Short mmCIF file of C-alpha atoms in Angstrom, two decimals:
data_model
loop_
_atom_site.label_atom_id
_atom_site.label_comp_id
_atom_site.label_asym_id
_atom_site.label_seq_id
_atom_site.Cartn_x
_atom_site.Cartn_y
_atom_site.Cartn_z
CA MET A 1372 -20.84 64.97 97.53
CA ARG A 1373 -19.12 65.99 94.35
CA ALA A 1374 -20.02 62.64 92.89
CA LEU A 1375 -23.73 63.20 93.59
CA LYS A 1376 -23.54 66.62 92.02
CA ILE A 1377 -22.04 65.16 88.87
CA TYR A 1378 -24.66 62.41 88.80
CA PHE A 1379 -27.56 64.85 88.90
CA LYS A 1380 -25.95 67.27 86.49
CA SER A 1381 -25.48 64.50 83.96
CA ILE A 1382 -29.10 63.48 84.42
CA ARG A 1383 -30.24 67.05 83.87
CA ILE A 1384 -28.27 67.31 80.64
CA ASN A 1385 -29.77 64.03 79.46
CA ILE A 1386 -33.31 65.24 80.14
CA MET A 1387 -32.73 68.53 78.40
CA SER A 1388 -31.30 66.90 75.29
CA GLN A 1389 -34.35 64.63 74.98
CA ALA A 1390 -36.74 67.54 75.42
CA GLN A 1391 -35.36 68.93 72.17
CA TYR A 1392 -37.54 66.54 70.20
CA ARG A 1393 -40.96 67.86 69.33
CA GLY A 1394 -42.67 64.62 70.25
CA TRP A 1395 -40.78 63.95 73.52
CA TYR A 1396 -43.97 63.47 75.55
CA PHE A 1397 -44.89 60.58 73.26
CA MET A 1398 -42.02 58.67 74.84
CA ILE A 1399 -43.64 58.95 78.28
CA LEU A 1400 -46.98 57.92 76.81
CA GLN A 1401 -45.26 55.01 75.11
CA VAL A 1402 -43.81 53.59 78.32
CA PHE A 1403 -47.17 54.03 80.06
CA LEU A 1404 -48.78 52.02 77.28
CA ILE A 1405 -46.21 49.24 77.58
CA VAL A 1406 -46.64 49.10 81.34
CA ILE A 1407 -50.42 49.00 81.17
CA LEU A 1408 -50.56 46.49 78.33
CA ASP A 1409 -47.83 44.14 79.53
CA PRO A 1410 -50.00 42.27 82.06
CA ILE A 1411 -53.08 42.36 79.83
CA SER A 1412 -52.95 38.64 79.13
CA THR A 1413 -52.98 37.88 82.87
CA VAL A 1414 -55.95 40.16 83.46
CA LEU A 1415 -57.88 38.76 80.49
CA MET A 1416 -57.14 35.17 81.50
CA PHE A 1417 -58.38 35.79 85.04
CA SER A 1418 -61.53 37.39 83.67
CA ARG A 1419 -62.17 34.30 81.52
CA PHE A 1420 -61.13 31.57 83.98
CA GLY A 1421 -61.71 33.14 87.40
CA ASN A 1422 -59.54 32.37 90.44
CA ILE A 1423 -56.97 29.59 90.61
CA GLY A 1424 -57.28 28.07 94.08
CA GLU A 1425 -56.50 30.90 96.48
CA TRP A 1426 -55.05 33.02 93.71
CA SER A 1427 -56.99 36.05 92.51
CA VAL A 1428 -55.97 38.59 89.91
CA TYR A 1429 -55.20 41.12 92.69
CA LYS A 1430 -52.73 38.81 94.41
CA ILE A 1431 -50.88 38.06 91.19
CA MET A 1432 -50.88 41.70 90.15
CA LEU A 1433 -49.51 42.75 93.56
CA ILE A 1434 -46.53 40.40 93.24
CA TYR A 1435 -46.04 41.34 89.62
CA SER A 1436 -46.14 45.07 90.27
CA LEU A 1437 -43.69 44.77 93.18
CA ALA A 1438 -41.19 43.19 90.79
CA VAL A 1439 -41.96 45.65 88.01
CA THR A 1440 -41.62 48.71 90.24
CA GLY A 1441 -38.22 47.57 91.45
CA TYR A 1442 -37.22 46.93 87.87
CA GLY A 1443 -38.50 50.36 86.84
CA LEU A 1444 -36.59 52.14 89.59
CA ALA A 1445 -33.37 50.46 88.53
CA GLU A 1446 -34.10 51.27 84.91
CA THR A 1447 -34.67 54.91 85.79
CA PHE A 1448 -31.64 55.50 88.00
CA ALA A 1449 -29.11 53.09 86.52
CA ARG A 1450 -30.08 53.47 82.86
CA GLY A 1451 -26.42 53.98 82.00
CA PHE A 1452 -25.67 50.40 83.06
CA ASP A 1453 -28.74 49.14 81.24
CA TYR A 1454 -27.41 50.69 78.03
CA PHE A 1455 -23.79 49.98 78.78
CA PRO A 1456 -23.32 46.61 77.06
CA TRP A 1457 -24.94 47.88 73.84
CA LYS A 1458 -23.69 51.44 73.66
CA MET A 1459 -20.30 51.70 75.30
CA ILE A 1460 -18.11 48.71 74.47
CA GLN A 1461 -18.40 48.06 70.73
CA SER A 1462 -18.24 51.75 69.94
CA GLY A 1463 -15.20 52.28 72.13
CA ASP A 1464 -16.99 55.09 73.96
CA PHE A 1465 -15.88 53.52 77.22
CA ASP A 1466 -12.38 54.93 76.61
CA ARG A 1467 -13.76 58.40 77.17
CA LEU A 1468 -15.00 57.48 80.64
CA LEU A 1469 -11.64 55.98 81.56
CA LEU A 1470 -9.91 59.27 80.82
CA ARG A 1471 -12.04 61.39 83.11
CA PRO A 1472 -10.97 62.14 86.71
CA CYS A 1473 -14.21 60.88 88.19
CA PRO A 1474 -15.39 57.53 89.66
CA LEU A 1475 -15.96 55.12 86.80
CA THR A 1476 -19.03 53.38 88.19
CA LEU A 1477 -20.77 56.69 88.73
CA GLN A 1478 -20.03 57.86 85.22
CA ALA A 1479 -21.35 54.64 83.76
CA ALA A 1480 -24.54 54.87 85.84
CA CYS A 1481 -25.47 58.36 84.71
CA SER A 1482 -24.18 58.19 81.13
CA TYR A 1483 -27.82 57.77 80.08
CA PHE A 1484 -31.00 58.87 81.74
CA HIS A 1485 -34.44 58.66 80.19
CA LEU A 1486 -37.20 60.51 81.98
CA HIS A 1487 -39.86 58.39 80.31
CA ARG A 1488 -38.56 55.32 82.12
CA ALA A 1489 -39.96 56.79 85.33
CA ALA A 1490 -43.42 55.97 83.99
CA ARG A 1491 -42.89 52.33 84.96
CA PRO A 1492 -42.21 52.74 88.70
CA VAL A 1493 -44.93 55.42 88.99
CA SER A 1494 -47.62 53.22 87.46
CA GLY A 1495 -46.23 50.21 89.31
CA LEU A 1496 -46.73 51.99 92.64
CA MET A 1497 -50.29 52.88 91.72
CA VAL A 1498 -51.07 49.23 90.95
CA ILE A 1499 -49.47 48.12 94.24
CA PHE A 1500 -51.69 50.42 96.29
CA TYR A 1501 -54.76 49.57 94.26
CA CYS A 1502 -54.22 45.83 94.75
CA LEU A 1503 -53.50 46.26 98.46
CA SER A 1504 -56.78 48.12 98.94
CA LYS A 1505 -58.69 45.52 96.90
CA LEU A 1506 -57.17 42.77 99.04
CA GLY A 1507 -58.31 44.67 102.15
CA THR A 1508 -54.81 44.98 103.58
CA VAL A 1509 -54.36 47.89 105.97
CA LEU A 1510 -50.82 49.20 106.06
CA ASP A 1511 -49.24 49.86 109.45
CA THR A 1512 -45.71 51.08 110.10
CA GLY A 1513 -44.21 47.60 110.04
CA LYS A 1514 -45.88 46.71 106.76
CA ILE A 1515 -44.84 50.00 105.16
CA LEU A 1516 -41.25 49.22 106.15
CA ILE A 1517 -41.47 45.75 104.58
CA LEU A 1518 -42.96 47.29 101.43
CA ALA A 1519 -40.21 49.92 101.27
CA GLY A 1520 -37.60 47.20 101.82
CA ALA A 1521 -39.09 45.16 98.99
CA LEU A 1522 -39.10 48.08 96.55
CA LEU A 1523 -35.61 49.21 97.49
CA GLY A 1524 -34.47 45.59 97.33
CA GLY A 1525 -36.03 45.24 93.89
CA ALA A 1526 -34.30 48.36 92.66
CA ILE A 1527 -30.94 47.18 94.01
CA THR A 1528 -31.40 43.67 92.61
CA TYR A 1529 -32.15 44.91 89.12
CA ALA A 1530 -29.41 47.53 89.32
CA GLY A 1531 -27.18 44.57 90.23
CA VAL A 1532 -28.43 42.71 87.17
CA TYR A 1533 -27.44 45.63 84.96
CA VAL A 1534 -24.03 46.02 86.61
CA MET A 1535 -23.38 42.30 86.30
CA THR A 1536 -24.43 42.11 82.65
CA SER A 1537 -22.27 45.15 81.90
CA GLY A 1538 -19.34 43.38 83.51
CA ILE A 1539 -19.93 40.18 81.53
CA ALA A 1540 -20.36 42.19 78.34
CA PHE A 1541 -16.66 42.97 78.44
CA PHE A 1542 -16.02 39.31 77.65
CA THR A 1543 -18.87 38.55 75.24
CA VAL A 1544 -19.12 41.88 73.34
CA LYS A 1545 -22.00 40.86 71.07
CA ALA A 1546 -23.80 37.78 72.37
CA LEU A 1547 -25.92 39.77 74.76
CA ASP A 1548 -29.50 38.67 74.26
CA TRP A 1549 -29.32 36.30 77.23
CA ILE A 1550 -29.59 39.43 79.36
CA TYR A 1551 -33.33 39.45 78.67
CA ILE A 1552 -33.74 36.32 80.76
CA VAL A 1553 -32.70 38.24 83.86
CA THR A 1554 -34.33 41.55 82.88
CA ASN A 1555 -37.55 41.74 80.88
CA ALA A 1556 -38.36 38.04 80.99
CA SER A 1557 -37.62 37.60 84.69
CA TYR A 1558 -40.61 39.41 86.10
CA GLN A 1559 -42.92 37.44 83.82
CA VAL A 1560 -42.32 34.56 86.23
CA THR A 1561 -44.38 36.39 88.85
CA ARG A 1562 -47.45 36.01 86.62
CA CYS A 1563 -47.55 32.33 87.50
CA PRO A 1564 -49.09 31.46 90.91
CA ILE A 1565 -46.15 30.28 92.98
CA ASP A 1566 -47.68 26.87 93.77
CA TYR A 1567 -47.71 26.05 90.06
CA THR A 1568 -44.37 27.58 89.08
CA PRO A 1569 -41.93 24.92 87.85
CA LYS A 1570 -39.37 24.18 90.60
CA LEU A 1571 -36.41 25.08 88.43
CA LEU A 1572 -37.72 28.57 87.70
CA LYS A 1573 -38.71 29.09 91.31
CA ASN A 1574 -35.27 28.16 92.61
CA ALA A 1575 -33.40 30.13 89.97
CA PHE A 1576 -35.34 33.28 90.77
CA THR A 1577 -34.98 32.81 94.52
CA PHE A 1578 -31.39 31.71 94.96
CA VAL A 1579 -29.57 32.92 91.85
CA VAL A 1580 -31.36 36.17 91.09
CA PRO A 1581 -33.42 37.01 94.21
CA MET A 1582 -36.40 38.19 92.19
CA LEU A 1583 -39.09 36.33 94.15
CA VAL A 1584 -37.41 37.37 97.40
CA VAL A 1585 -38.18 41.01 96.61
CA SER A 1586 -41.69 40.36 95.26
CA TYR A 1587 -43.55 37.23 96.38
CA TYR A 1588 -42.25 36.83 99.94
CA PRO A 1589 -42.75 40.46 101.06
CA ALA A 1590 -46.22 40.45 99.46
CA SER A 1591 -47.06 37.25 101.33
CA VAL A 1592 -45.93 38.67 104.68
CA ILE A 1593 -47.70 42.01 104.15
CA CYS A 1594 -51.02 40.37 103.25
CA GLY A 1595 -50.63 37.35 105.53
CA TRP A 1596 -50.69 34.50 102.98
CA GLY A 1597 -48.69 32.27 105.28
CA GLU A 1598 -44.99 32.73 104.49
CA PRO A 1599 -42.93 33.22 107.69
CA PHE A 1600 -42.02 36.78 108.68
CA TRP A 1601 -38.26 36.41 108.23
CA LYS A 1602 -38.62 35.54 104.54
CA GLY A 1603 -40.42 38.82 103.97
CA VAL A 1604 -37.71 41.02 105.42
CA LEU A 1605 -34.94 39.24 103.56
CA ALA A 1606 -35.50 41.42 100.49
CA LEU A 1607 -33.00 44.12 101.29
CA PRO A 1608 -30.11 41.95 102.56
CA ALA A 1609 -30.49 39.51 99.66
CA ALA A 1610 -30.49 42.39 97.18
CA VAL A 1611 -27.38 43.95 98.72
CA LEU A 1612 -25.58 40.61 98.63
CA PHE A 1613 -26.54 40.10 94.99
CA PHE A 1614 -25.37 43.60 94.14
CA ALA A 1615 -22.03 43.02 95.86
CA VAL A 1616 -21.41 39.91 93.75
CA SER A 1617 -22.41 41.82 90.62
CA PHE A 1618 -20.09 44.64 91.51
CA VAL A 1619 -17.13 42.27 91.74
CA MET A 1620 -17.99 40.94 88.26
CA TRP A 1621 -18.14 44.49 86.92
CA LYS A 1622 -14.75 45.31 88.42
CA THR A 1623 -13.25 42.16 86.91
CA GLY A 1624 -14.66 43.13 83.53
CA VAL A 1625 -13.26 46.65 83.70
CA LYS A 1626 -9.82 45.28 84.50
CA ARG A 1627 -9.94 43.06 81.44
CA TYR A 1628 -11.15 45.81 79.09
CA ARG A 1629 -9.45 46.17 75.74
CA SER A 1630 -10.59 49.02 73.56
CA THR A 1631 -12.35 48.04 70.35
CA GLY A 1632 -13.11 51.41 68.79
CA SER A 1633 -11.25 54.58 68.02
CA MET B 732 -40.16 44.04 39.51
CA THR B 733 -36.84 42.39 38.67
CA ARG B 734 -35.08 45.37 40.20
CA SER B 735 -36.95 45.02 43.46
CA LEU B 736 -36.24 41.30 43.53
CA LYS B 737 -32.57 41.96 42.92
CA ALA B 738 -32.47 44.59 45.67
CA PHE B 739 -34.15 42.19 48.04
CA ALA B 740 -31.81 39.33 47.16
CA ALA B 741 -28.76 41.53 47.70
CA MET B 742 -30.04 42.80 51.05
CA PHE B 743 -30.95 39.31 52.13
CA LYS B 744 -27.44 38.12 51.36
CA ILE B 745 -25.88 40.95 53.37
CA GLU B 746 -28.19 40.45 56.33
CA PHE B 747 -27.77 36.70 56.19
CA PHE B 748 -24.00 36.87 56.37
CA LYS B 749 -24.24 39.44 59.12
CA GLY B 750 -26.48 37.03 61.00
CA ILE B 751 -24.12 34.10 60.43
CA GLN B 752 -21.24 36.13 61.77
CA TYR B 753 -23.06 36.64 65.01
CA ARG B 754 -24.50 33.14 65.23
CA THR B 755 -23.75 32.90 68.95
CA ALA B 756 -25.93 35.96 69.41
CA ALA B 757 -28.67 34.32 67.35
CA ALA B 758 -28.39 31.06 69.29
CA VAL B 759 -28.63 32.95 72.56
CA ASN B 760 -31.68 34.77 71.23
CA SER B 761 -33.32 31.38 70.64
CA VAL B 762 -32.53 30.26 74.18
CA VAL B 763 -34.33 33.34 75.49
CA GLY B 764 -37.31 32.46 73.28
CA LEU B 765 -37.35 28.93 74.67
CA PHE B 766 -37.24 30.23 78.22
CA TRP B 767 -40.03 32.70 77.49
CA GLY B 768 -42.19 29.95 75.99
CA ILE B 769 -41.78 27.76 79.07
CA ILE B 770 -42.91 30.56 81.40
CA GLU B 771 -45.91 31.28 79.17
CA ILE B 772 -46.94 27.63 79.13
CA ALA B 773 -46.54 27.37 82.92
CA VAL B 774 -48.95 30.32 83.29
CA PHE B 775 -51.48 29.01 80.76
CA SER B 776 -51.48 25.51 82.21
CA ALA B 777 -52.13 26.93 85.69
CA PHE B 778 -55.34 28.44 84.31
CA TYR B 779 -56.39 25.47 82.22
CA LEU B 780 -55.65 22.75 84.79
CA TYR B 781 -56.20 24.39 88.18
CA ALA B 782 -58.77 27.18 87.77
CA ASN B 783 -61.60 26.76 90.27
CA ASP B 784 -64.20 27.06 87.52
CA LYS B 785 -63.66 23.82 85.60
CA THR B 786 -66.19 24.74 82.90
CA ALA B 787 -64.10 27.76 81.82
CA ALA B 788 -61.46 25.59 80.16
CA PHE B 789 -64.22 23.60 78.46
CA PHE B 790 -65.92 26.66 77.02
CA ALA B 791 -62.73 28.48 75.98
CA SER B 792 -62.39 28.60 72.19
CA LEU B 793 -58.92 27.04 72.37
CA THR B 794 -57.75 23.89 74.14
CA LEU B 795 -54.56 23.86 76.20
CA ARG B 796 -52.85 21.82 73.46
CA GLN B 797 -53.74 24.49 70.91
CA VAL B 798 -52.51 27.27 73.19
CA VAL B 799 -49.19 25.49 73.76
CA THR B 800 -48.70 25.08 70.02
CA HIS B 801 -49.63 28.75 69.55
CA VAL B 802 -46.98 29.74 72.11
CA TRP B 803 -44.21 27.79 70.36
CA LEU B 804 -45.04 28.83 66.81
CA ARG B 805 -45.27 32.40 68.01
CA GLN B 806 -41.68 32.26 69.28
CA ALA B 807 -40.50 31.88 65.67
CA VAL B 808 -43.11 33.89 63.77
CA ILE B 809 -42.62 36.83 66.12
CA ALA B 810 -39.29 37.33 64.32
CA PHE B 811 -41.31 38.95 61.50
CA HIS B 812 -42.77 41.58 63.81
CA PRO B 813 -41.14 44.96 63.52
CA GLN B 814 -40.20 45.66 67.16
CA ASN B 815 -38.41 48.81 66.21
CA ILE B 816 -37.16 50.66 63.17
CA GLU B 817 -34.10 48.85 61.79
CA GLU B 818 -31.18 50.05 63.90
CA ASP B 819 -29.17 50.82 60.74
CA ILE B 820 -31.94 52.89 59.22
CA ARG B 821 -32.64 54.76 62.43
CA GLY B 822 -28.96 55.59 62.72
CA LYS B 823 -28.96 56.92 59.16
CA ILE B 824 -31.98 59.12 59.85
CA ASN B 825 -30.44 60.43 63.06
CA ASN B 826 -26.92 61.13 61.84
CA GLY B 827 -27.72 62.45 58.37
CA ASP B 828 -26.56 59.47 56.30
CA VAL B 829 -30.05 59.41 54.84
CA GLY B 830 -28.62 61.91 52.35
CA VAL B 831 -26.30 59.20 51.04
CA GLU B 832 -29.21 56.76 50.76
CA LEU B 833 -31.11 59.23 48.59
CA VAL B 834 -28.23 59.33 46.09
CA ARG B 835 -28.43 55.58 45.45
CA PRO B 836 -30.11 54.47 42.20
CA VAL B 837 -32.80 52.54 44.06
CA PRO B 838 -35.90 54.31 45.42
CA LEU B 839 -35.56 54.90 49.16
CA TYR B 840 -38.74 53.00 49.99
CA LEU B 841 -37.73 49.94 48.02
CA LEU B 842 -34.22 49.94 49.48
CA TRP B 843 -35.39 50.14 53.05
CA PHE B 844 -38.28 47.74 52.51
CA SER B 845 -35.79 45.12 51.29
CA LYS B 846 -33.52 45.75 54.24
CA THR B 847 -36.33 45.57 56.78
CA ALA B 848 -37.78 42.42 55.25
CA ALA B 849 -34.44 40.67 54.83
CA SER B 850 -33.26 41.17 58.38
CA ARG B 851 -36.59 39.86 59.69
CA LEU B 852 -36.38 36.77 57.50
CA VAL B 853 -32.88 35.96 58.74
CA LEU B 854 -34.02 36.26 62.34
CA PHE B 855 -36.96 33.98 61.53
CA LEU B 856 -34.62 31.30 60.18
CA PHE B 857 -32.63 31.37 63.40
CA ARG B 858 -35.64 31.42 65.68
CA GLY B 859 -37.14 28.50 63.80
CA THR B 860 -34.81 26.36 65.91
CA ILE B 861 -37.05 27.04 68.91
CA ILE B 862 -39.82 25.07 67.19
CA LEU B 863 -37.40 22.19 66.62
CA PHE B 864 -36.49 22.17 70.31
CA SER B 865 -40.10 22.31 71.38
CA MET B 866 -40.73 19.02 69.54
CA PHE B 867 -38.45 17.28 72.00
CA LEU B 868 -40.08 18.60 75.15
CA SER B 869 -42.28 16.31 77.17
CA GLY B 870 -45.77 16.42 78.61
CA ILE B 871 -47.85 19.54 78.19
CA TYR B 872 -44.82 21.49 76.97
CA LYS B 873 -44.60 19.64 73.65
CA ILE B 874 -45.75 21.28 70.41
CA SER B 875 -48.47 19.48 68.40
CA ALA B 876 -48.45 18.55 64.72
CA PRO B 877 -50.57 20.62 62.32
CA VAL B 878 -54.25 19.80 62.42
CA SER B 879 -54.36 18.59 58.80
CA VAL B 880 -52.44 18.76 55.51
CA THR B 881 -54.79 21.44 54.17
CA GLY B 882 -54.44 23.33 57.42
CA PHE B 883 -50.65 23.21 57.14
CA LEU B 884 -50.66 24.39 53.50
CA LEU B 885 -52.98 27.30 54.33
CA PHE B 886 -50.72 28.08 57.28
CA LEU B 887 -47.75 28.37 54.92
CA VAL B 888 -49.65 30.60 52.49
CA SER B 889 -50.82 32.83 55.31
CA LEU B 890 -47.32 32.88 56.81
CA VAL B 891 -45.84 34.30 53.59
CA SER B 892 -48.58 36.87 53.58
CA ALA B 893 -47.80 37.73 57.21
CA PHE B 894 -44.16 38.26 56.30
CA PHE B 895 -45.07 40.94 53.75
CA LEU B 896 -47.65 42.53 56.05
CA CYS B 897 -45.06 42.87 58.82
CA ALA B 898 -42.46 44.39 56.50
CA ALA B 899 -45.06 46.77 55.04
CA PHE B 900 -46.07 47.96 58.50
CA GLY B 901 -42.44 48.24 59.59
CA MET B 902 -41.80 50.49 56.61
CA PHE B 903 -44.96 52.48 57.31
CA VAL B 904 -43.57 53.29 60.75
CA THR B 905 -40.11 53.98 59.33
CA SER B 906 -41.64 56.50 56.93
CA LEU B 907 -43.13 58.31 59.94
CA ARG B 908 -39.69 58.41 61.58
CA LEU B 909 -38.30 60.29 58.57
CA ALA B 910 -39.77 63.40 60.18
CA VAL B 911 -36.72 63.38 62.41
CA ASP B 912 -37.54 66.25 64.74
CA TRP B 913 -40.46 64.30 66.27
CA GLY B 914 -38.18 61.74 67.87
CA ASP B 915 -38.89 58.09 68.61
CA GLY B 916 -42.08 58.30 70.65
CA LEU B 917 -44.45 58.72 67.75
CA THR B 918 -43.16 55.60 66.03
CA TYR B 919 -43.17 53.36 69.10
CA ILE B 920 -46.86 53.77 69.82
CA PRO B 921 -48.14 52.13 66.61
CA LEU B 922 -45.52 49.40 67.08
CA ILE B 923 -46.80 48.62 70.57
CA ALA B 924 -50.42 48.65 69.44
CA ALA B 925 -49.48 46.22 66.67
CA ASN B 926 -47.73 43.88 69.08
CA VAL B 927 -50.69 43.70 71.44
CA LEU B 928 -53.31 43.28 68.73
CA SER B 929 -51.25 40.66 66.90
CA GLY B 930 -51.99 38.09 69.58
CA SER B 931 -48.40 37.87 70.74
CA TYR B 932 -49.47 38.74 74.29
CA LEU B 933 -52.45 36.41 74.30
CA PRO B 934 -53.97 34.37 71.42
CA LEU B 935 -56.73 36.58 70.04
CA GLN B 936 -59.32 33.83 70.44
CA LEU B 937 -58.87 33.98 74.23
CA TRP B 938 -59.73 37.68 74.29
CA PRO B 939 -63.32 38.60 75.33
CA ASP B 940 -65.90 37.07 72.99
CA PHE B 941 -67.61 40.33 72.04
CA MET B 942 -64.33 41.61 70.54
CA GLN B 943 -63.75 38.65 68.22
CA LYS B 944 -65.11 40.16 64.97
CA PHE B 945 -63.05 43.30 65.47
CA LEU B 946 -59.94 41.34 66.45
CA LEU B 947 -60.07 39.17 63.34
CA TYR B 948 -60.33 42.01 60.83
CA GLN B 949 -58.03 44.60 62.40
CA PRO B 950 -54.73 44.76 60.51
CA PHE B 951 -52.53 43.01 63.06
CA ALA B 952 -54.39 39.71 63.27
CA GLY B 953 -52.54 38.96 60.05
CA TYR B 954 -49.19 39.28 61.82
CA LEU B 955 -49.48 36.01 63.66
CA ASP B 956 -52.91 34.92 64.74
CA ILE B 957 -54.43 34.18 61.31
CA PRO B 958 -51.61 31.90 60.11
CA LEU B 959 -51.50 30.11 63.46
CA ARG B 960 -55.25 29.51 63.40
CA PHE B 961 -54.77 27.42 60.26
CA TYR B 962 -52.04 25.37 61.90
CA ILE B 963 -53.87 24.65 65.15
CA GLY B 964 -57.21 24.31 63.38
CA SER B 965 -59.17 26.98 65.20
CA VAL B 966 -60.47 28.78 62.10
CA LYS B 967 -64.21 29.23 62.34
CA ALA B 968 -66.34 28.07 59.43
CA GLY B 969 -66.56 30.71 56.69
CA GLU B 970 -63.70 32.79 58.09
CA ALA B 971 -60.79 31.18 56.24
CA LEU B 972 -61.05 33.04 52.95
CA PRO B 973 -62.10 36.43 54.39
CA SER B 974 -59.20 36.41 56.84
CA LEU B 975 -56.68 35.60 54.09
CA ILE B 976 -58.10 38.43 51.97
CA ALA B 977 -57.97 40.85 54.91
CA GLN B 978 -54.26 40.04 55.32
CA VAL B 979 -53.53 40.96 51.70
CA LEU B 980 -55.68 44.11 51.71
CA TRP B 981 -53.95 45.46 54.82
CA THR B 982 -50.55 44.77 53.25
CA VAL B 983 -51.52 46.75 50.14
CA PHE B 984 -52.84 49.54 52.35
CA PHE B 985 -49.63 49.87 54.38
CA ILE B 986 -47.40 49.72 51.30
CA ALA B 987 -49.41 52.54 49.71
CA ALA B 988 -49.44 54.62 52.90
CA GLY B 989 -45.72 54.03 53.45
CA ASN B 990 -44.90 55.18 49.94
CA ILE B 991 -47.02 58.31 50.22
CA ILE B 992 -45.59 59.33 53.60
CA THR B 993 -42.02 58.59 52.50
CA ALA B 994 -42.49 60.77 49.42
CA LYS B 995 -43.96 63.56 51.53
CA ASN B 996 -41.26 63.41 54.21
CA VAL B 997 -38.41 63.20 51.70
CA LYS B 998 -39.59 66.54 50.31
CA ASN B 999 -39.05 68.24 53.69
CA ILE B 1000 -36.22 66.03 54.86
CA ILE B 1001 -33.82 67.33 57.50
CA VAL B 1002 -30.30 65.99 57.05
CA GLN B 1003 -28.76 66.07 60.50
CA GLY B 1004 -25.00 66.32 60.78
CA GLY B 1005 -22.73 65.91 57.79
#
């Protein structure tokens, strides 16, 4: 309970400090722009080439926005871990967290919070519902549960990605750009119709990072594209498993930490 | 002139050695670029090879081979694009060290222009390795040779021009950020617009046909799309010279605007911290 209170207090302080800037609302606008423009090449290509087999722009955008919404939720609520490798280790700021009488993981999670990051999950949700209505899918209780499982699973998976990369950052300190493969680059894979995705990518994003498990499979079950039911409900368990592994890596990293700053 | 060259050479040296120090980081950055390119090509080839409407690929202004080459060249040339204000410079604006920069015997604009340009050039050298790798890929993933010798030479000329255009625009945005109390948002929006309109999301020639005239002459075509058109040989007749001139004119425009805004913001500068 106390932990939750601290989490939300830290978030409040973060929001208030950002609102000090005169142009703070531009940051929200900026993320909205990125989110809207990111899939523009997919939309323009579909408008030029038309459907690919069974694949329409709405199907692709549904899968894509499922992944992006999960990513956005993680980015909103675990921003501290997203920033962690870049902001906390080299500067030695991590020492400060170690001194405080409060759970370490919690402190790291809420050390940063950026309100404008919420623009991504909000617009992602709007696209999901728009695509579902265009595809003529009617949501019943079961389907809503699968959808919620997928979104929650996505959030947990990407939170896991951040926690894992933070853990690994203890060892690598500066060579961090590979992180983009599992963050920003990873959901680009959903832009490719699954039948034409190279096997290697498909397997990596199913069995190593369960990104397609929280996007493509639930979408397929909800809209009835032919994947078996059990693959659609695997989103949450797979995400939790992935997070557990990530958490172990984070703990190992923390144990190995040697301060670099002053 | 000699002073600016000297400043640039010094900055380049500093940035270069900084880059060398973190060569693992640079190598990893290239791996990400390679990965990104492969995903892009997988998506493009799905459209070109499997779209239900077979005539669409035939009527598109670029062939799949040209698009693949565009994707790979982009992975290196994108290093020029200002994605953000230089981290160093942004830090100085935020923590008040900009005061120290103003004391130096080099004009602020020139100093920061050199820094911005130099760090981009170093990144470009590292990311050039992606193009080397893409030569060894097989099938549709392989990059093609330039369309002709003339095409390649014009590509090089246009590439140099793109380098200066990118640095000039990066500095234009940096000069906006000097008004520190506005925060980051205001500077990100022009950077995003530039990225989209540069053709780094989608080659500009695959955008809707009615937009083509606008797309060619807006400032950001010169970032990437114009030089690459020379390489892949998709320049339309009569557009070669005008597009090269447009690149230079936009560069001059952004250098002038950057200087004016820097001068104006320095007058009312807020030095944060001490």
